[in-house]
Short mmCIF file of C-alpha atoms and ligand atoms in Angstrom, two decimals:
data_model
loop_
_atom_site.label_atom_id
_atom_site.label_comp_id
_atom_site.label_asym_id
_atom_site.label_seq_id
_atom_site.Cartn_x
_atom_site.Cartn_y
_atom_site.Cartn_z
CA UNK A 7 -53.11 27.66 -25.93
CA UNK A 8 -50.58 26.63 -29.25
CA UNK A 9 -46.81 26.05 -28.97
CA UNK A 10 -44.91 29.40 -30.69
CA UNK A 11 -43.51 26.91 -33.54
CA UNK A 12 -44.91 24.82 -35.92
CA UNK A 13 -41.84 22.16 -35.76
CA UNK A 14 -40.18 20.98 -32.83
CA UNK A 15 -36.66 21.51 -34.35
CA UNK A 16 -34.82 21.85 -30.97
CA UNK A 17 -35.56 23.14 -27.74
CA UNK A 18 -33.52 26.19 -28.67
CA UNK A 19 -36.19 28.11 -30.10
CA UNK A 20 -38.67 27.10 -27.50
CA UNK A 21 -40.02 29.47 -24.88
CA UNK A 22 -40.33 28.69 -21.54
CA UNK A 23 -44.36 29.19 -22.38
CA UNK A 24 -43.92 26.37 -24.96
CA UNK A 25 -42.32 24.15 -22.18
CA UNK A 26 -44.36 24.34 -19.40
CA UNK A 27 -47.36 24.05 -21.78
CA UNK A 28 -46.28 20.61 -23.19
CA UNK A 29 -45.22 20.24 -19.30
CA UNK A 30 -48.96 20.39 -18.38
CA UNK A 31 -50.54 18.64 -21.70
CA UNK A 32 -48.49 15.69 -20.57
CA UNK A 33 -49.70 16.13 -17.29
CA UNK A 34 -53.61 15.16 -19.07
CA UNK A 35 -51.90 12.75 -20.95
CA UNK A 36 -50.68 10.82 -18.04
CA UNK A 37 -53.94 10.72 -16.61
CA UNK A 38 -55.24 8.69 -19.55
CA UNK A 39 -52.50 6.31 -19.80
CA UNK A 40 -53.68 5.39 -16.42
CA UNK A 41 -56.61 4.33 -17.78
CA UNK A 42 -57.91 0.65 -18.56
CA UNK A 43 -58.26 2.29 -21.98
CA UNK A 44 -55.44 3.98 -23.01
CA UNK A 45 -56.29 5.65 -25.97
CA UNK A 46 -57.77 8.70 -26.95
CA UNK A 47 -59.30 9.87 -30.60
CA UNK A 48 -57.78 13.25 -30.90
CA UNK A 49 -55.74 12.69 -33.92
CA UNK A 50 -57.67 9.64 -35.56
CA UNK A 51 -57.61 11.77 -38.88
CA UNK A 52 -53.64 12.56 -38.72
CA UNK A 53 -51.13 10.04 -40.55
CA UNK A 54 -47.54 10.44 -39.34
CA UNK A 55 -44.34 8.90 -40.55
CA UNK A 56 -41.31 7.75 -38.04
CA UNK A 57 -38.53 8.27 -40.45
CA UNK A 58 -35.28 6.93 -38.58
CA UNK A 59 -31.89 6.85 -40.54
CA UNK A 60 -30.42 6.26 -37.41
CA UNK A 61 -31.19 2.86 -34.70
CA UNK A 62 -33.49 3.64 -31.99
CA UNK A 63 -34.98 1.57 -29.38
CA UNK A 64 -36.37 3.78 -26.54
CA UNK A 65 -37.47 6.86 -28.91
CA UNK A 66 -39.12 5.49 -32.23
CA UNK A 67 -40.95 2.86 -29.90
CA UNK A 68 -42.15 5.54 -27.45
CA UNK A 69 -43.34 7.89 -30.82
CA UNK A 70 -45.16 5.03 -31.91
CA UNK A 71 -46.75 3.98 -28.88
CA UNK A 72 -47.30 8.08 -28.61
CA UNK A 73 -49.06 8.05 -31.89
CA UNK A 74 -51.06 4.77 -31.52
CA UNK A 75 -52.47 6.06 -28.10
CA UNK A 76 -53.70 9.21 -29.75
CA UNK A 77 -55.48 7.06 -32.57
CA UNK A 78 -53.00 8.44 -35.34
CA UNK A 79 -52.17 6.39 -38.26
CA UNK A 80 -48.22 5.82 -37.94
CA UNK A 81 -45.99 4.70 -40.86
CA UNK A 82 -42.26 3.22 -39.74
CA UNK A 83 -39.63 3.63 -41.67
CA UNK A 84 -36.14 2.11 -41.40
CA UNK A 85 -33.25 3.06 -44.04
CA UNK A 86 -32.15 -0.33 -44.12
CA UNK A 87 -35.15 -1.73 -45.79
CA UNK A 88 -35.93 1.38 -48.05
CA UNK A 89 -34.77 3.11 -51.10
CA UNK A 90 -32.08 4.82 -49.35
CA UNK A 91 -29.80 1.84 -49.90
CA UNK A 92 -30.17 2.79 -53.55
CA UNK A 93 -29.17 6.35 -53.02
CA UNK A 94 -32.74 7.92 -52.34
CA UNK A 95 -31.96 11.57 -51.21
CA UNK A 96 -33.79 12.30 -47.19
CA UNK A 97 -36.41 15.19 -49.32
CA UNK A 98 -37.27 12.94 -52.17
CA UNK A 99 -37.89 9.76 -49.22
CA UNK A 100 -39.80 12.88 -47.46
CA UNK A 101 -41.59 13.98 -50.41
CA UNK A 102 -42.55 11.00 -52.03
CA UNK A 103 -44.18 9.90 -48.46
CA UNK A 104 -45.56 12.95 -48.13
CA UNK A 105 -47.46 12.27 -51.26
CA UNK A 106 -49.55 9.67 -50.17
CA UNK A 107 -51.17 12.38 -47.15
CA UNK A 108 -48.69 12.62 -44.29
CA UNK A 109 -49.61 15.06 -41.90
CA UNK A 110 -46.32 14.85 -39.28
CA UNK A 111 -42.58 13.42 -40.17
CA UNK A 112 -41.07 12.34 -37.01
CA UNK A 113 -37.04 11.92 -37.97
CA UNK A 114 -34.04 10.62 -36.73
CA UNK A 115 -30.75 11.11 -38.69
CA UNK A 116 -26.93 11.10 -38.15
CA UNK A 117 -26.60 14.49 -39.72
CA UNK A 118 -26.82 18.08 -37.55
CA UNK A 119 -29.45 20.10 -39.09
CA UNK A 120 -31.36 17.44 -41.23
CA UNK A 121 -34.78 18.29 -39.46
CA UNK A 122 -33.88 22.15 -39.68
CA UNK A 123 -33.56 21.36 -43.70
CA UNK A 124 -36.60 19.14 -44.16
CA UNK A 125 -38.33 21.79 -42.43
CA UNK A 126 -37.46 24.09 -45.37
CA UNK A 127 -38.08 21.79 -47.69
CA UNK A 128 -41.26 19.82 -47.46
CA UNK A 129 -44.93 20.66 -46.27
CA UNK A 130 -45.57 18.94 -42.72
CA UNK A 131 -45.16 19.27 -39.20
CA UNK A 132 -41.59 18.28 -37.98
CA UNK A 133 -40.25 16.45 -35.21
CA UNK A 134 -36.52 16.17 -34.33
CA UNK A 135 -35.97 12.88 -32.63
CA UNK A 136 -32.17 13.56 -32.14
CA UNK A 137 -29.97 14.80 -35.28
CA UNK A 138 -26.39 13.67 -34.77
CA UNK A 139 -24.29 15.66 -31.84
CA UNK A 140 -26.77 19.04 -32.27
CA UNK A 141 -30.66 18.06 -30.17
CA UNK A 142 -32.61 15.33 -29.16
CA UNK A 143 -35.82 17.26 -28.00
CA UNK A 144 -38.03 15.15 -26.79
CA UNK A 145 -35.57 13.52 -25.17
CA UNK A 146 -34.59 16.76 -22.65
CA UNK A 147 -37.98 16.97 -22.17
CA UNK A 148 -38.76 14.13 -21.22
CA UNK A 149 -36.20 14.44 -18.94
CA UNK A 150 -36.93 17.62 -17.31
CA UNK A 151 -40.36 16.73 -17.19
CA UNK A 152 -39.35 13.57 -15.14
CA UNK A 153 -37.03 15.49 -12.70
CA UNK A 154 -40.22 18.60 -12.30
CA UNK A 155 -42.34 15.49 -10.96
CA UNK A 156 -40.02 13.90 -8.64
CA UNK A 157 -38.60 17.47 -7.14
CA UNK A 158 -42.15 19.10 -7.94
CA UNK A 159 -40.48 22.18 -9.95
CA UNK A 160 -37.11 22.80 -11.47
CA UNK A 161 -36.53 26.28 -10.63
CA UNK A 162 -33.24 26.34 -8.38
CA UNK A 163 -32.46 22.77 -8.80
CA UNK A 164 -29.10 21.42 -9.45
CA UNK A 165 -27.89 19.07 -12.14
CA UNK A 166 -25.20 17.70 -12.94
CA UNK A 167 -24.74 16.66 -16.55
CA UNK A 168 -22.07 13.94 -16.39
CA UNK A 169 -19.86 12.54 -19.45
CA UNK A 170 -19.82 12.90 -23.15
CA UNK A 171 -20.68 16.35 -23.31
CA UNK A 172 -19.18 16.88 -26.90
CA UNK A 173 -21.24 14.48 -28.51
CA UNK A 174 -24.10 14.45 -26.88
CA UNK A 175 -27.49 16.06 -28.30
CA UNK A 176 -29.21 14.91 -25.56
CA UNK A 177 -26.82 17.09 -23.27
CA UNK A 178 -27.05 20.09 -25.07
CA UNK A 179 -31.21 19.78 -25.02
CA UNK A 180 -30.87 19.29 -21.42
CA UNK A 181 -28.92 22.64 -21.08
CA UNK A 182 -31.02 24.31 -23.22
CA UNK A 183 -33.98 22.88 -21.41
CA UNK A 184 -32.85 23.29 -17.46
CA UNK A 185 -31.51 26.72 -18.14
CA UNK A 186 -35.21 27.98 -19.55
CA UNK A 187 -36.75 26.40 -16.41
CA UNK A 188 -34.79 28.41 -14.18
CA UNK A 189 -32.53 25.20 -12.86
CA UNK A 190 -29.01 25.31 -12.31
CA UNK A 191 -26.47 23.29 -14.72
CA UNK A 192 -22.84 21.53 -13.78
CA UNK A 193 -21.28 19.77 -16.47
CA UNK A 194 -18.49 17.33 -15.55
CA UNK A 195 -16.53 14.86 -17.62
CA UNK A 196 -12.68 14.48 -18.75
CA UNK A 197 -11.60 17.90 -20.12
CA UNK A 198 -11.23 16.23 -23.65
CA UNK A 199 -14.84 15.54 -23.71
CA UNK A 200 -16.02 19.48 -22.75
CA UNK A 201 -16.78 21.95 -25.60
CA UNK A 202 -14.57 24.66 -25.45
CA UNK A 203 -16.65 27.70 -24.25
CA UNK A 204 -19.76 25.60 -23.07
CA UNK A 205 -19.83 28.36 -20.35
CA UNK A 206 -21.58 30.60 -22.47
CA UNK A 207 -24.52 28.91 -22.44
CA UNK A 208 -24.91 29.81 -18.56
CA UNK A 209 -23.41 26.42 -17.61
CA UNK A 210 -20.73 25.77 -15.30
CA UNK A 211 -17.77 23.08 -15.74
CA UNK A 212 -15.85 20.33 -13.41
CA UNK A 213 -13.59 18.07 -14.37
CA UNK A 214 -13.96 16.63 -10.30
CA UNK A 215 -17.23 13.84 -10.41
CA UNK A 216 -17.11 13.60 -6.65
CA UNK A 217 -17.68 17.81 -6.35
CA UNK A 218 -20.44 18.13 -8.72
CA UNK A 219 -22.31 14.95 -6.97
CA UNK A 220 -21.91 16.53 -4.00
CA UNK A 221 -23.49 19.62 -5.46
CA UNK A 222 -26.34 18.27 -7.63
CA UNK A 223 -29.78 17.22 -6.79
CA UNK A 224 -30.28 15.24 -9.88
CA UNK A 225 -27.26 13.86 -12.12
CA UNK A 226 -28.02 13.14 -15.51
CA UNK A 227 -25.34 10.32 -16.93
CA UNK A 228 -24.86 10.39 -20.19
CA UNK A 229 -23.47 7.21 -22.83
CA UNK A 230 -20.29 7.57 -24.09
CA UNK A 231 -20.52 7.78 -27.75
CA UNK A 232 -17.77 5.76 -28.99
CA UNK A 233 -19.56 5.94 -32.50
CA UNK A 234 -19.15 8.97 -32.93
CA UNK A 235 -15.37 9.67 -31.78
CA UNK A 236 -13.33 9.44 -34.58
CA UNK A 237 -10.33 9.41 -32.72
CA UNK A 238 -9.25 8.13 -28.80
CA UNK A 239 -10.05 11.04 -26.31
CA UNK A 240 -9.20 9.12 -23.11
CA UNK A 241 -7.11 6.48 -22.73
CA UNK A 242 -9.37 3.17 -21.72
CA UNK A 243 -13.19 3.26 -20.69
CA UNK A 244 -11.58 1.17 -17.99
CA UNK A 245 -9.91 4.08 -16.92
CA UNK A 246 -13.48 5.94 -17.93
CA UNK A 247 -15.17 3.96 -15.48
CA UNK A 248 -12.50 4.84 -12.63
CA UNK A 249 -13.28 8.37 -12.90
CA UNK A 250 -16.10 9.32 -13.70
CA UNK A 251 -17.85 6.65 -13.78
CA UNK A 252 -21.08 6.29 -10.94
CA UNK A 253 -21.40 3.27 -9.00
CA UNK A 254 -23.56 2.70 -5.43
CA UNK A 255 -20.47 2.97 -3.30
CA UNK A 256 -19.85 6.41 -4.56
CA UNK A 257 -23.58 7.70 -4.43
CA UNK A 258 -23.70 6.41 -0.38
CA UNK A 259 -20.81 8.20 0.39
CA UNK A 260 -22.74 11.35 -0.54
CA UNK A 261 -24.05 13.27 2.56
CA UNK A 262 -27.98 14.12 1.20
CA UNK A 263 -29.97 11.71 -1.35
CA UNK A 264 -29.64 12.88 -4.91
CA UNK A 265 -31.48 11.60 -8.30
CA UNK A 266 -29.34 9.72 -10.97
CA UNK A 267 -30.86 9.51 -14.44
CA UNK A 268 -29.74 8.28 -17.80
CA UNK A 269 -31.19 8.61 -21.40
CA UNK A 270 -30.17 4.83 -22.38
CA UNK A 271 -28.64 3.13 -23.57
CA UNK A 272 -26.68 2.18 -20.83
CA UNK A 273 -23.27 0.93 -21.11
CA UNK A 274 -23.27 -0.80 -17.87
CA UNK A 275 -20.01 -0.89 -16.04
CA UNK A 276 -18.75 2.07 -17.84
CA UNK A 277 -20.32 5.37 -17.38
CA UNK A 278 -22.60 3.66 -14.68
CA UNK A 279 -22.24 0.50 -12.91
CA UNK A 280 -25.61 -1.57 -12.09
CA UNK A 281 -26.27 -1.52 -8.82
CA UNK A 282 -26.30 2.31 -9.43
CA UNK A 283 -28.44 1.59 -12.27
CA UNK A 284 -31.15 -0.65 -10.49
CA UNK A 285 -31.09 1.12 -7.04
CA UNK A 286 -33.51 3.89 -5.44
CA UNK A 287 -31.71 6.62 -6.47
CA UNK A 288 -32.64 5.88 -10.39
CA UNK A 289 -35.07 7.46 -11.91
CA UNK A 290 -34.52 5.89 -15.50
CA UNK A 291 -37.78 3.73 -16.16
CA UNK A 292 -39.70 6.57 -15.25
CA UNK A 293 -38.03 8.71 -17.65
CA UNK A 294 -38.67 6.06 -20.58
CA UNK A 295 -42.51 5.87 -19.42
CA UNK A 296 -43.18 9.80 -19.12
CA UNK A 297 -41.38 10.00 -22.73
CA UNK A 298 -44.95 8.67 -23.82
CA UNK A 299 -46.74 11.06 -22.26
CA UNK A 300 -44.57 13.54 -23.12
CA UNK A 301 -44.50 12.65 -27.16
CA UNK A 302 -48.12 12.28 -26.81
CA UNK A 303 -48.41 16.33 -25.93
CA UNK A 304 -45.56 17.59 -28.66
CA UNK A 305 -47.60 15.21 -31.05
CA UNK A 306 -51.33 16.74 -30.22
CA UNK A 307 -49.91 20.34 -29.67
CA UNK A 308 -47.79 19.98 -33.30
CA UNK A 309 -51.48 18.72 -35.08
CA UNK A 310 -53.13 21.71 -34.55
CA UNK A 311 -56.15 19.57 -33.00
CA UNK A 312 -57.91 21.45 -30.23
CA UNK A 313 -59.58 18.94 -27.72
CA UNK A 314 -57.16 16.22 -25.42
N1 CP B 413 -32.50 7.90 -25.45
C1 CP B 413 -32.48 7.52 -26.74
O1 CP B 413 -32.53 8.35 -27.67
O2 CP B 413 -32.48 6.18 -26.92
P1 CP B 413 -32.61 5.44 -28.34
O3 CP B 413 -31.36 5.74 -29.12
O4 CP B 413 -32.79 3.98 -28.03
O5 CP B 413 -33.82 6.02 -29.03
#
């Protein structure tokens, strides 16, 4: 079985084939990172390159960690210490890597579409590890992934997508995600941080927190993304926090048990309030240690190697 792309661009152009197949190669994976030895050969001949012109904690150390269990050699690159600083252009940085036998590019950057044009631009396999407010992948995947294994399949289940819709990649890879897995979508947040027309992509909209937690099996909190608001679109996050932000008192007030999840990085006391974060209902360390497995499968199934 081979994913219908040769890039992971964005879940977008991903079937729900493609899905459910990286779905079950992480499900192998998993199995061997249970192992005392965690580590398998399968791409001991592949080199691969984490170019990040954006910080990272959770992602570029779960790639690497991905690409070091599967026996790959991984390069790390961060802008601050390269050539970019001296005006280095992303496809000559690509290129000239690429020179010295890179198989896979794994990038991060703050631009919309800069995987889409490496992938048009240089010979390798690409992986999008979020490209400013447009996808984060992995990331969705990870997530859905970590929401099939708690509610054992996410046809019919409800999430609620909570926050920073408008800047958020890692909401719209969610949508994109949930929706091809047959799951139902809410997205809730202050009306000034809601795409206009987000409906059309089969999703529907509250501005209420309390009505979509009482709807949702799973809500999915996102950071607000003060980086990348260029100008105030609500008045305090004090006042953020009041409204929509989740907090223990709030979840026990609910009448059923529901699943709260968050990408990181937290901003704790603002869009979720730690004994929210810390409590039964979270499922967040899980997500950051199935984002292994899951890189692990994108990585193998992007090589073009044929044995796990
Ligand atoms: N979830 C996520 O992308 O986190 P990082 O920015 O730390 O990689």
């Amino acid at each position: 079985m081979a994913l219908s792309t040769k890039h992971l661009l964005g879940i977008k152009n991903l079937t729900p084939n493609d899905i459910e197949l990286i779905f079950q190669t992480a499900d192998n994976f998993k199995e061997v990172l249970k192992r005392p030895i965690k580590k398998v050969p399968t791409l001991r001949d592949t080199t691969i390159v984490n170019l990040f012109y954006e910080n990272s904690t959770r992602t570029r150390i779960s790639f690497e960690l991905a690409e070091k269990r599967l026996g790959a050699d991984t390069i790390n690159f961060a802008t601050s210490s390269s050539s970019v600083s001296k005006g280095e252009t992303l496809i000559d940085t690509a290129q000239n890597i690429l020179a010295m036998k890179v198989d896979m590019v794994v990038l991060r950057h703050s631009a919309s579409g800069a995987p889409h044009f490496l992938s048009n631009h240089i010979n390798a396999a690409i992986i999008n590890a979020g490209d400013g407010t447009n996808e984060h992948p992995t990331q969705a995947l990870l997530d859905a992934y970590s929401i099939r294994e708690k509610h054992k399949s996410l046809k019919g289940k409800k999430v609620a997508i909570i926050g920073d819709i408008m800047h958020s990649r890692v909401a719209l890879s969610n949508i994109y995600c949930l929706k091809k897995m047959g799951a139902e979508v809410t997205v809730v947040g202050p009306p000034t941080l809601i795409p206009k027309h987000i409906e059309s992509l089969g999703v529907q909209v509250t501005y209420n927190l309390k009505e979509a937690l009482d709807w949702c099996d799973v809500a999915n909190i996102l950071r607000i993304q003060l980086e990348r608001q260029n100008m105030p679109l609500f008045s305090s996050l004090r006042e953020y926090a009041l409204f929509y932000g989740v907090n223990k008192s709030l979840l026990d007030s609910l009448k059923k048990e529901i699943t709260i999840m968050h990408p990181g990085p937290i901003n704790r006391g603002v869009e979720l309030s730690s004994d929210a974060a810390d409590s039964h209902h979270s499922l967040i360390l899980q997500q950051v240690e199935n984002g292994v497995a899951i890189r692990m499968a994108v990585l193998y199934l992007l090589s073009g190697k044929q044995e796990v």
